[in-house]
JSON list of C-alpha atoms in Angstrom, two decimals:
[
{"chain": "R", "resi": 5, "resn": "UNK", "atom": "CA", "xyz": [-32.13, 11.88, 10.23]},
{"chain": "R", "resi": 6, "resn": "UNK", "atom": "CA", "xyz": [-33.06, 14.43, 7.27]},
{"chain": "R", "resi": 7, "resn": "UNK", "atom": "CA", "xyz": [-30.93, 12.82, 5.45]},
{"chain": "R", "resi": 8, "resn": "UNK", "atom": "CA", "xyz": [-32.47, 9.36, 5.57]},
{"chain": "R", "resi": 9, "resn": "UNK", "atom": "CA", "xyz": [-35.86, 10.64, 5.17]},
{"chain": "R", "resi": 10, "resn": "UNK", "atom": "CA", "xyz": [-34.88, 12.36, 1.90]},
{"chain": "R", "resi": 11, "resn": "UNK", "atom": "CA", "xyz": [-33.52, 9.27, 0.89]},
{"chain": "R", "resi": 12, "resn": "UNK", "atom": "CA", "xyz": [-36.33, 6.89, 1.61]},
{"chain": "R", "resi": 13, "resn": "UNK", "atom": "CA", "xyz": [-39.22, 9.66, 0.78]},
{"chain": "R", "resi": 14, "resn": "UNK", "atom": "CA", "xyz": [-37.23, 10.02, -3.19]},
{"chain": "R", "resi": 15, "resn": "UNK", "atom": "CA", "xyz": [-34.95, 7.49, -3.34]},
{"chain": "R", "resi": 16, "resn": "UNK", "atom": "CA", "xyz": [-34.16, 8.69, -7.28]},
{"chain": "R", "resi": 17, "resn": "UNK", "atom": "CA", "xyz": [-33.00, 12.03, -6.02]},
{"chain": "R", "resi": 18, "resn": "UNK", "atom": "CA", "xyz": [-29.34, 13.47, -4.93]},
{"chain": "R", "resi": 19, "resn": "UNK", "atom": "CA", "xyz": [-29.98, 16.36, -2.86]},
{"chain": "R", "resi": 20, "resn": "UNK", "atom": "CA", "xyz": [-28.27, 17.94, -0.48]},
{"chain": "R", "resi": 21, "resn": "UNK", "atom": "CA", "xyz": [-29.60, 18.23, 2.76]},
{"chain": "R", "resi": 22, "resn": "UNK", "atom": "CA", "xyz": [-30.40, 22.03, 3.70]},
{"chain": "R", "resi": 23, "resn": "UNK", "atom": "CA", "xyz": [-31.41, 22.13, 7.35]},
{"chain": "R", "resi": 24, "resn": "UNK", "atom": "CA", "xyz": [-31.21, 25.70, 9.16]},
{"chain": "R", "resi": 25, "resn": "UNK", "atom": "CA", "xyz": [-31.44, 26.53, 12.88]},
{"chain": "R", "resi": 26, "resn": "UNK", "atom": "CA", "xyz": [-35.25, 27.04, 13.32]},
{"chain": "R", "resi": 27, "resn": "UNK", "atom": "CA", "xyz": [-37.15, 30.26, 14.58]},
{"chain": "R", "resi": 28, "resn": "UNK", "atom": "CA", "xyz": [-37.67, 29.06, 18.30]},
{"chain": "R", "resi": 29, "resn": "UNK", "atom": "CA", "xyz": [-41.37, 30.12, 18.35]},
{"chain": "R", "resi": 30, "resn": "UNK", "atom": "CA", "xyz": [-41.23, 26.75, 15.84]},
{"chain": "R", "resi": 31, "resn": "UNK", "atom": "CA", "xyz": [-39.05, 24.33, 16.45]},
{"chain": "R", "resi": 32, "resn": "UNK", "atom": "CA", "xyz": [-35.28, 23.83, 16.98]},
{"chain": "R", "resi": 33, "resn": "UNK", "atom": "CA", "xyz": [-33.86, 22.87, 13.37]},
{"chain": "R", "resi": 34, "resn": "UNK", "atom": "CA", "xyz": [-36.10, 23.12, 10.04]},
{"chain": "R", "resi": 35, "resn": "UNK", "atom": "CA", "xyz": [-35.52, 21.08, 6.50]},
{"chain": "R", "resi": 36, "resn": "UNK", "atom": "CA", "xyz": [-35.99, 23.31, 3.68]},
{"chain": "R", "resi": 37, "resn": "UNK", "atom": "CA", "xyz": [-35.50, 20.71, 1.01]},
{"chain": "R", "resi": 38, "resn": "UNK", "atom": "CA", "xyz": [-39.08, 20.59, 0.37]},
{"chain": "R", "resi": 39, "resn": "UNK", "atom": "CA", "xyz": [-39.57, 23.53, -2.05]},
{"chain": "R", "resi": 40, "resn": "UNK", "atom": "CA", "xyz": [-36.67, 23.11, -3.79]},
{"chain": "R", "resi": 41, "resn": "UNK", "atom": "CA", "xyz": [-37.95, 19.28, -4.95]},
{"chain": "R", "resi": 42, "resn": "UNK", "atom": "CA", "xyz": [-41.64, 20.60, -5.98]},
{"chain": "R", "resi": 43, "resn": "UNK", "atom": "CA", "xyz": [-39.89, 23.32, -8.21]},
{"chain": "R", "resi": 44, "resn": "UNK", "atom": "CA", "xyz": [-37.70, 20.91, -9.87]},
{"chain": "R", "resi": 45, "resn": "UNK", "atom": "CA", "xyz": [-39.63, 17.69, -9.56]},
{"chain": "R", "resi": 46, "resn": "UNK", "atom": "CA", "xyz": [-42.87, 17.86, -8.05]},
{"chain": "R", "resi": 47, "resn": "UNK", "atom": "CA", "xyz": [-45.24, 17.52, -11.17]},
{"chain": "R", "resi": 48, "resn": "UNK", "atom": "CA", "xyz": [-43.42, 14.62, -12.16]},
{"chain": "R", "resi": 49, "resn": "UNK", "atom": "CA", "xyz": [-43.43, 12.64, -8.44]},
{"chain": "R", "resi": 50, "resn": "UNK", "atom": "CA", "xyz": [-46.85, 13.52, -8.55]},
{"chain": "R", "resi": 51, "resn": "UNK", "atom": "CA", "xyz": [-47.02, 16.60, -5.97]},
{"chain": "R", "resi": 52, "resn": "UNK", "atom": "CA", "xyz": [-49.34, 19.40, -6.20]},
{"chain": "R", "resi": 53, "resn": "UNK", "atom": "CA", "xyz": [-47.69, 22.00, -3.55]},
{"chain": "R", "resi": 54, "resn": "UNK", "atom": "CA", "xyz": [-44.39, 21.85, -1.46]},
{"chain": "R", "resi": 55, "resn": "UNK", "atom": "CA", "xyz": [-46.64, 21.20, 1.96]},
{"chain": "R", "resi": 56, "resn": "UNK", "atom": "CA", "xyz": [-47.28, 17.83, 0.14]},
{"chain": "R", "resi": 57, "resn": "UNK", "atom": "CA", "xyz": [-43.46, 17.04, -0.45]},
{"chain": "R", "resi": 58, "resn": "UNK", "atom": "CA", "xyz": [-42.92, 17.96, 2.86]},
{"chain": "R", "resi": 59, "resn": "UNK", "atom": "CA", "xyz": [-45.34, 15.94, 4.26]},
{"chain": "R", "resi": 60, "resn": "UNK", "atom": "CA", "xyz": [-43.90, 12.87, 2.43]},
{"chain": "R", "resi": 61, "resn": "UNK", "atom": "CA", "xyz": [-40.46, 14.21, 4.56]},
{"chain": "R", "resi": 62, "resn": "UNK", "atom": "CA", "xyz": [-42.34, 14.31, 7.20]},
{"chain": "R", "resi": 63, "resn": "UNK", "atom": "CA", "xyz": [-43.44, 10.57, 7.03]},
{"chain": "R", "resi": 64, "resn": "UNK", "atom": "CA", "xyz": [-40.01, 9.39, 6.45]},
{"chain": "R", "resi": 65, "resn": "UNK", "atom": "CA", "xyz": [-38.38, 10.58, 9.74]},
{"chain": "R", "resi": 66, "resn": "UNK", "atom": "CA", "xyz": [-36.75, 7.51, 11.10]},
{"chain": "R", "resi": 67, "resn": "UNK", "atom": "CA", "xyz": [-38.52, 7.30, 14.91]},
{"chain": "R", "resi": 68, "resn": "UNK", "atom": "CA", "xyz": [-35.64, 8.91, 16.79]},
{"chain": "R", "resi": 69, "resn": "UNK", "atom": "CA", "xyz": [-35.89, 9.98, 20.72]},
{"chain": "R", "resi": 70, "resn": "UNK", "atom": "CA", "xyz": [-33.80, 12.97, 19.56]},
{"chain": "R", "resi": 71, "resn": "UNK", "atom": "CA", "xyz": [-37.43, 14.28, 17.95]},
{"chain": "R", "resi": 72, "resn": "UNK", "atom": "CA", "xyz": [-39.92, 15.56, 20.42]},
{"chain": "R", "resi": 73, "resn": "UNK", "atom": "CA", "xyz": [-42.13, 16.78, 17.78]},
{"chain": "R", "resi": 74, "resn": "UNK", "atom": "CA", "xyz": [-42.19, 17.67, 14.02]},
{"chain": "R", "resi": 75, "resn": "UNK", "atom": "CA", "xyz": [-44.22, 20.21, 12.52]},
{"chain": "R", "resi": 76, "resn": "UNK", "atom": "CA", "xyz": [-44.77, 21.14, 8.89]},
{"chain": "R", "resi": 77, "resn": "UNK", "atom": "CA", "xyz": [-45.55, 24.73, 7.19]},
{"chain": "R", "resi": 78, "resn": "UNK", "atom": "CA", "xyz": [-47.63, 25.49, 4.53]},
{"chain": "R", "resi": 79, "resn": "UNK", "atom": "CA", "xyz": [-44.66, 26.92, 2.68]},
{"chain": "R", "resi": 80, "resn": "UNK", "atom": "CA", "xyz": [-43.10, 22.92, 2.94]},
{"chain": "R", "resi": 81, "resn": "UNK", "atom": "CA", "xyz": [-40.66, 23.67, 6.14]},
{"chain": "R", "resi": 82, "resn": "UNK", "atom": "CA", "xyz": [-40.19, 20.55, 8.05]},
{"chain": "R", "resi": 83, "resn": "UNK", "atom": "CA", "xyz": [-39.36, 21.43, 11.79]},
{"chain": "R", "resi": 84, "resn": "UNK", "atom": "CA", "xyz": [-38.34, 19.84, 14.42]},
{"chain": "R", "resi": 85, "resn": "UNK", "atom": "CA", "xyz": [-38.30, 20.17, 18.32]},
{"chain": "R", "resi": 86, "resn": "UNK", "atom": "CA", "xyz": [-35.47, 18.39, 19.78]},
{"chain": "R", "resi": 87, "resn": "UNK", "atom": "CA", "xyz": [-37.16, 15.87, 22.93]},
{"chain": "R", "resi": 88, "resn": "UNK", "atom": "CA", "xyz": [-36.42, 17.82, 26.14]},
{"chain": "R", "resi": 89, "resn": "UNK", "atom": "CA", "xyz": [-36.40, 14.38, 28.06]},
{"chain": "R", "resi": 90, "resn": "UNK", "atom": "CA", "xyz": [-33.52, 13.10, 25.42]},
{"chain": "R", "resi": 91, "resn": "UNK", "atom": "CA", "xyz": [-31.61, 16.29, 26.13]},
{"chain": "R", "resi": 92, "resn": "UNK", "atom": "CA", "xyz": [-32.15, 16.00, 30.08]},
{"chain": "R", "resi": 93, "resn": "UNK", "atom": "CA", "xyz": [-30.97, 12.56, 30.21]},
{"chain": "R", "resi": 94, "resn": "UNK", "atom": "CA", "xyz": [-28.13, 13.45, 27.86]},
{"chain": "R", "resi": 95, "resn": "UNK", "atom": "CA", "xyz": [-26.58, 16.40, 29.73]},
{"chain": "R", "resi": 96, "resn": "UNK", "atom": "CA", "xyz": [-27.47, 13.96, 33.27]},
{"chain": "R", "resi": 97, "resn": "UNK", "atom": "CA", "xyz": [-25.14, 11.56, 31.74]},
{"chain": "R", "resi": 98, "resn": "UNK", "atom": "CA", "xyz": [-22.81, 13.80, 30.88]},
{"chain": "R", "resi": 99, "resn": "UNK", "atom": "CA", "xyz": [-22.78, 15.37, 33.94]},
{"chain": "R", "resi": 100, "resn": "UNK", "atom": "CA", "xyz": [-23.04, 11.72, 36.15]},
{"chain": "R", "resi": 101, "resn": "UNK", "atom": "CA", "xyz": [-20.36, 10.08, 33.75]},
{"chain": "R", "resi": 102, "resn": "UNK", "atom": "CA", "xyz": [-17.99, 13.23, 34.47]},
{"chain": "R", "resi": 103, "resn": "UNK", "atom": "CA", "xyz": [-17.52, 13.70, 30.52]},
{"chain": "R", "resi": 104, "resn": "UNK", "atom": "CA", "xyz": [-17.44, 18.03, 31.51]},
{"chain": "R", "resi": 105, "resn": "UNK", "atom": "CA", "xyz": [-14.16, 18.89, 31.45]},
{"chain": "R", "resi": 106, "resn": "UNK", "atom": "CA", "xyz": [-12.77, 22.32, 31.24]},
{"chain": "R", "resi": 107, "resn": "UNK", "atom": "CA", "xyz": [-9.21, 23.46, 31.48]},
{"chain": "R", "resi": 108, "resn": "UNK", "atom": "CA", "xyz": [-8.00, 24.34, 35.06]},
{"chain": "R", "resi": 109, "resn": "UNK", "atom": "CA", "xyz": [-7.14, 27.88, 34.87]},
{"chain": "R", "resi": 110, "resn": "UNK", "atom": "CA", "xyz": [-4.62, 29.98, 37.66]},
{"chain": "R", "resi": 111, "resn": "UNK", "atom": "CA", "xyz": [-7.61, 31.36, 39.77]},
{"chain": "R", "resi": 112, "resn": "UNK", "atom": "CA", "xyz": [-8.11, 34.95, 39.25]},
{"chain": "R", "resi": 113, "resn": "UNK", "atom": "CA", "xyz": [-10.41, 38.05, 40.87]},
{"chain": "R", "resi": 114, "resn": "UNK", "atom": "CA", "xyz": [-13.21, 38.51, 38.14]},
{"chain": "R", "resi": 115, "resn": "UNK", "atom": "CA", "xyz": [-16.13, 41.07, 38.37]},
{"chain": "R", "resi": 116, "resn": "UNK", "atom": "CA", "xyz": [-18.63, 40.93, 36.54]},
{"chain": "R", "resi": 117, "resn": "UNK", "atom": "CA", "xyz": [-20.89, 43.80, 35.42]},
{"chain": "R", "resi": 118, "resn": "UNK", "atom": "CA", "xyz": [-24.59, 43.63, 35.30]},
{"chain": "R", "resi": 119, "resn": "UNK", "atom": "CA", "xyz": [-27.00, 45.91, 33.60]},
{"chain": "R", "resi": 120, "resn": "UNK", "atom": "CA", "xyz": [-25.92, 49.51, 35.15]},
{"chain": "R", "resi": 121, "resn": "UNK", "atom": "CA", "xyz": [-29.37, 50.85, 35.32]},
{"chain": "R", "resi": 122, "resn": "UNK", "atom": "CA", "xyz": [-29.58, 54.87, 35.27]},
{"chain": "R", "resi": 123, "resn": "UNK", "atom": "CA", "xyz": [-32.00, 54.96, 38.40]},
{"chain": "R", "resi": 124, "resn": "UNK", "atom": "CA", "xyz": [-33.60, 58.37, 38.05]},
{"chain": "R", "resi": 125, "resn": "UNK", "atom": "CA", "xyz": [-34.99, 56.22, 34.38]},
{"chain": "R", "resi": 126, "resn": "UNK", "atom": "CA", "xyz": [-37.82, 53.69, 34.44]},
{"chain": "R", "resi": 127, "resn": "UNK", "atom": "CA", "xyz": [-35.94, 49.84, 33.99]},
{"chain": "R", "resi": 128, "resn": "UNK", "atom": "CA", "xyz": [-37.42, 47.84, 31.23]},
{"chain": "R", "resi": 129, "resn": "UNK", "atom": "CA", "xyz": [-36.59, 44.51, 29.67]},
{"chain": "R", "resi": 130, "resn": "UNK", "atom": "CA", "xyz": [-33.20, 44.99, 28.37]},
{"chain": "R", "resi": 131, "resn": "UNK", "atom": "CA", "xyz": [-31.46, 45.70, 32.22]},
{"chain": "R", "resi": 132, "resn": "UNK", "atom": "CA", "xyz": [-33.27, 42.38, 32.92]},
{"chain": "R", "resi": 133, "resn": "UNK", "atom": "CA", "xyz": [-31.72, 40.24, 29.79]},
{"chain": "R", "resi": 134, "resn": "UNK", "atom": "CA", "xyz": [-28.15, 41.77, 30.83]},
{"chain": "R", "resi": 135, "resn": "UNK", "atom": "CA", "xyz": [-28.48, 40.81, 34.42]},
{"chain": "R", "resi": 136, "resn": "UNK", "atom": "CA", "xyz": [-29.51, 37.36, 33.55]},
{"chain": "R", "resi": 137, "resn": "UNK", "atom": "CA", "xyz": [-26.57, 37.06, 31.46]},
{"chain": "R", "resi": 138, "resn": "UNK", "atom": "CA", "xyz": [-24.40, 38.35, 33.49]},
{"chain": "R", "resi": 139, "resn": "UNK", "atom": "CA", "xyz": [-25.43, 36.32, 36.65]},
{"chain": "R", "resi": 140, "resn": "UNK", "atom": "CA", "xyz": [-24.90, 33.20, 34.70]},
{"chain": "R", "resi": 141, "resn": "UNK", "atom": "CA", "xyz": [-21.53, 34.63, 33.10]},
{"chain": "R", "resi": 142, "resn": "UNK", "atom": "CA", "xyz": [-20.71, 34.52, 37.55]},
{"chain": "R", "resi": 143, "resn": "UNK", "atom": "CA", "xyz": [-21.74, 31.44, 38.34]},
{"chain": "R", "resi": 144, "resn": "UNK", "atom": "CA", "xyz": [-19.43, 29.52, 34.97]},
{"chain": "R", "resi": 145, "resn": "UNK", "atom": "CA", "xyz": [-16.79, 31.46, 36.48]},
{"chain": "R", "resi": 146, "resn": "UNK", "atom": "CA", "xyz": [-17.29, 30.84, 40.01]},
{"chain": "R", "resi": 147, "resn": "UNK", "atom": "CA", "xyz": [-17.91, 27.10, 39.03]},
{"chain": "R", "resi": 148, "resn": "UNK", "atom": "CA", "xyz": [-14.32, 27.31, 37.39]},
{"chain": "R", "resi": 149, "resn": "UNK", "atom": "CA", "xyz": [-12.99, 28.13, 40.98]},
{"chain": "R", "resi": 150, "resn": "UNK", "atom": "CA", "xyz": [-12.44, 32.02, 40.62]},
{"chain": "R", "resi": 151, "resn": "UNK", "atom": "CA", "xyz": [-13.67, 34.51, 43.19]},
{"chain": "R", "resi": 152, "resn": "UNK", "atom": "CA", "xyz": [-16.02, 36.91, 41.02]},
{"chain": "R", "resi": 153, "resn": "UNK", "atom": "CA", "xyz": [-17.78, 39.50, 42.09]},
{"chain": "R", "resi": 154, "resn": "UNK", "atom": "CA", "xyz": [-21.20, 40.28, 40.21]},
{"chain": "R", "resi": 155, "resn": "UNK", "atom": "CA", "xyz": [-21.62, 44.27, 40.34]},
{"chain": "R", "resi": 156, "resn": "UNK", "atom": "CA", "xyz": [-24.81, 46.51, 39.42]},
{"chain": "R", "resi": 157, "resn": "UNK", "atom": "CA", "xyz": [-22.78, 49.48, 39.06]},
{"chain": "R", "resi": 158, "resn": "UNK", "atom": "CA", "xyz": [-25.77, 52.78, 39.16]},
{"chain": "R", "resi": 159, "resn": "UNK", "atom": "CA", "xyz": [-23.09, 55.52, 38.67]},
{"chain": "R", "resi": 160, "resn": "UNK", "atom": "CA", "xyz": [-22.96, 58.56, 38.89]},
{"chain": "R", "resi": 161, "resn": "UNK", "atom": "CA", "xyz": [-26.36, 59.03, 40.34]},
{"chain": "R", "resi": 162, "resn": "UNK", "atom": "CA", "xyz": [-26.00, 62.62, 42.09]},
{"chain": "R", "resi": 163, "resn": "UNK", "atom": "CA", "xyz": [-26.34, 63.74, 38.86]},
{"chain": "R", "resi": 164, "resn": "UNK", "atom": "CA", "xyz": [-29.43, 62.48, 38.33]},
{"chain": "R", "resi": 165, "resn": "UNK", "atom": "CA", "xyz": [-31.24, 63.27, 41.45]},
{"chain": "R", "resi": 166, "resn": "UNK", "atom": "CA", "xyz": [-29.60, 66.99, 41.07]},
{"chain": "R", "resi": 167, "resn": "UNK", "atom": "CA", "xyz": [-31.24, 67.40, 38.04]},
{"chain": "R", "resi": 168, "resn": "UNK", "atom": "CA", "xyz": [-34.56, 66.51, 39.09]},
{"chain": "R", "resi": 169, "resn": "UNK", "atom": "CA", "xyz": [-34.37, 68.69, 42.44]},
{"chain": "R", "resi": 170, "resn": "UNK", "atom": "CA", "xyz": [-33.07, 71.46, 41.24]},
{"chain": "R", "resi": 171, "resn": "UNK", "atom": "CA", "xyz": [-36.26, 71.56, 38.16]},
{"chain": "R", "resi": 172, "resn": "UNK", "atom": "CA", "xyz": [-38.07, 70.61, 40.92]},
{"chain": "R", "resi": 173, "resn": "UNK", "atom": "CA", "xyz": [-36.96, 73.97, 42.50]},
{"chain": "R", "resi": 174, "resn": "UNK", "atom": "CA", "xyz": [-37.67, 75.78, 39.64]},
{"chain": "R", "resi": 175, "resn": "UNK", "atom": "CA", "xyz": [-41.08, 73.95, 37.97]},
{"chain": "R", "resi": 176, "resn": "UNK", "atom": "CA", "xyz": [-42.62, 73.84, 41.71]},
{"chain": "R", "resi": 177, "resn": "UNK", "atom": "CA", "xyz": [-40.95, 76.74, 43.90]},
{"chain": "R", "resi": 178, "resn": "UNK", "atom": "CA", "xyz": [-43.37, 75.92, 47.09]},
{"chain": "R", "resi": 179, "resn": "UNK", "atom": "CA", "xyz": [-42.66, 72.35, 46.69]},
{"chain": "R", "resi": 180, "resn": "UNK", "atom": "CA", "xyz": [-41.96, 71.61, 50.14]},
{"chain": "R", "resi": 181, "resn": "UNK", "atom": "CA", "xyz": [-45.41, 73.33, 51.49]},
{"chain": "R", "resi": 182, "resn": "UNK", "atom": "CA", "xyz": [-47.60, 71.78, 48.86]},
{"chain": "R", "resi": 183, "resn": "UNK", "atom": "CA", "xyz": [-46.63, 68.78, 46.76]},
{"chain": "R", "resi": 184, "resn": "UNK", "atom": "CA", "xyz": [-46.37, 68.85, 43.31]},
{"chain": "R", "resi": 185, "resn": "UNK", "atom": "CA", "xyz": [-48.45, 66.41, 40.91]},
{"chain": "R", "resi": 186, "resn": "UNK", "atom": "CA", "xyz": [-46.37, 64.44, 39.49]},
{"chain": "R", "resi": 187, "resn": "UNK", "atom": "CA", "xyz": [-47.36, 61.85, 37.33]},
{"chain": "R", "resi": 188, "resn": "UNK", "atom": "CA", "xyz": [-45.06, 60.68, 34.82]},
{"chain": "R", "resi": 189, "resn": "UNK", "atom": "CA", "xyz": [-41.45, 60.57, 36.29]},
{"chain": "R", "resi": 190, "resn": "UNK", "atom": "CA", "xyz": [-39.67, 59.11, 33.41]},
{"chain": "R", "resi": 191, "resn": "UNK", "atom": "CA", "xyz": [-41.35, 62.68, 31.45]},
{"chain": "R", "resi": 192, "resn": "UNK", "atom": "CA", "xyz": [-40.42, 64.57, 34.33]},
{"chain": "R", "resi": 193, "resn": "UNK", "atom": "CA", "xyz": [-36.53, 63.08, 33.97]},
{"chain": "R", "resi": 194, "resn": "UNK", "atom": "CA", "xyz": [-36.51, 63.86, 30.54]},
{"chain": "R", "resi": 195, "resn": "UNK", "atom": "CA", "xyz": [-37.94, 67.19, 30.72]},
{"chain": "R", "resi": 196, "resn": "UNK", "atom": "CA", "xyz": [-34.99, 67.92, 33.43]},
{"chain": "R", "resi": 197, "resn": "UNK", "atom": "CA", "xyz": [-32.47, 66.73, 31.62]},
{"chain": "R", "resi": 198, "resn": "UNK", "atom": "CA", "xyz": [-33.77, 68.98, 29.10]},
{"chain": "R", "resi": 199, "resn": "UNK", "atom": "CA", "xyz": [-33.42, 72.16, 31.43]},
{"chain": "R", "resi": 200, "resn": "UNK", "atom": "CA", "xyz": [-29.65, 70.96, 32.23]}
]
């Protein structure tokens, strides 16, 4: 599509046509022809700034129901969304059509390990990304007819919980007649682990 829009937009130009994987907070592919044809030709095809050659890229999209929408930078980046209905109905009739085929593997025992969270620690976003992952790792495989096993393995965790009673012992010695203040237990984890 690029390709036919550079075409039509400057039909006396050969370029190449340099489209990148887009930043998803923008779009889904970008054309970064744009600045390259105001250096070397804008004055002379009567541009004043790349966002103006881009523009004229922009114009010269063929209407495609691959394109949910188009966007265009300041800098002269031409991105594109890809339609979310054209991709729906594309993986449907993939799916309805049976084109999905996948080579029919000796069925195995698989486990699969999820994020391994050290409990005495506060969890933050990274155990949830790994979990994610690795629940959708179980279900291709389990799809694929193996018998998986999805595992959130906590370890060795009497380690933890040692550490913390026994600087418990030692920060609060009365702490089972009056209870300490504890505010922070991620501080008070790392100030155990500290002592031991």
């Amino acid at each position: 599509l690029f390709a036919k829009a550079l075409k039509d937009a400057f039909p006396s130009l050969q370029q190449d046509v340099l489209v990148a994987k887009g930043n998803p907070k923008y779009g889904d592919y970008q054309c970064n022809n744009a600045m390259m044809i105001f250096k070397e030709h804008g004055s002379g095809l009567g541009f004043d700034s790349p966002l103006k050659v881009a523009e004229a890229i922009r114009s010269s999209l063929p209407a495609s129901k691959l394109i949910g929408e188009i966007s265009v930078a300041p800098q002269g980046f031409v991105t594109v969304r890809i339609s979310q209905e054209w991709l729906s109905s594309e993986v449907a009739e993939c799916l309805l059509k049976g084109h999905v085929s996948y080579l029919d593997l000796p069925r195995k025992r698989v486990v699969v390990d999820y994020s391994s969270p050290n409990i005495a620690k506060e969890m933050h976003v990274g155990h949830l990304r790994s979990t994610i992952i690795g629940e959708s790792v179980r279900r291709v495989l389990e799809f694929c007819g193996h018998e998986v096993h999805g595992l959130n393995h906590v370890g060795d965790w009497g380690t933890q919980f040692g550490m913390l009673i026994e600087y418990m012992k030692e920060a609060y010695p009365n702490f089972q007649d009056q209870l300490p203040e504890v505010h922070d237990l991620q501080e008070f984890y790392k100030v155990s682990k500290k002592r031991f």
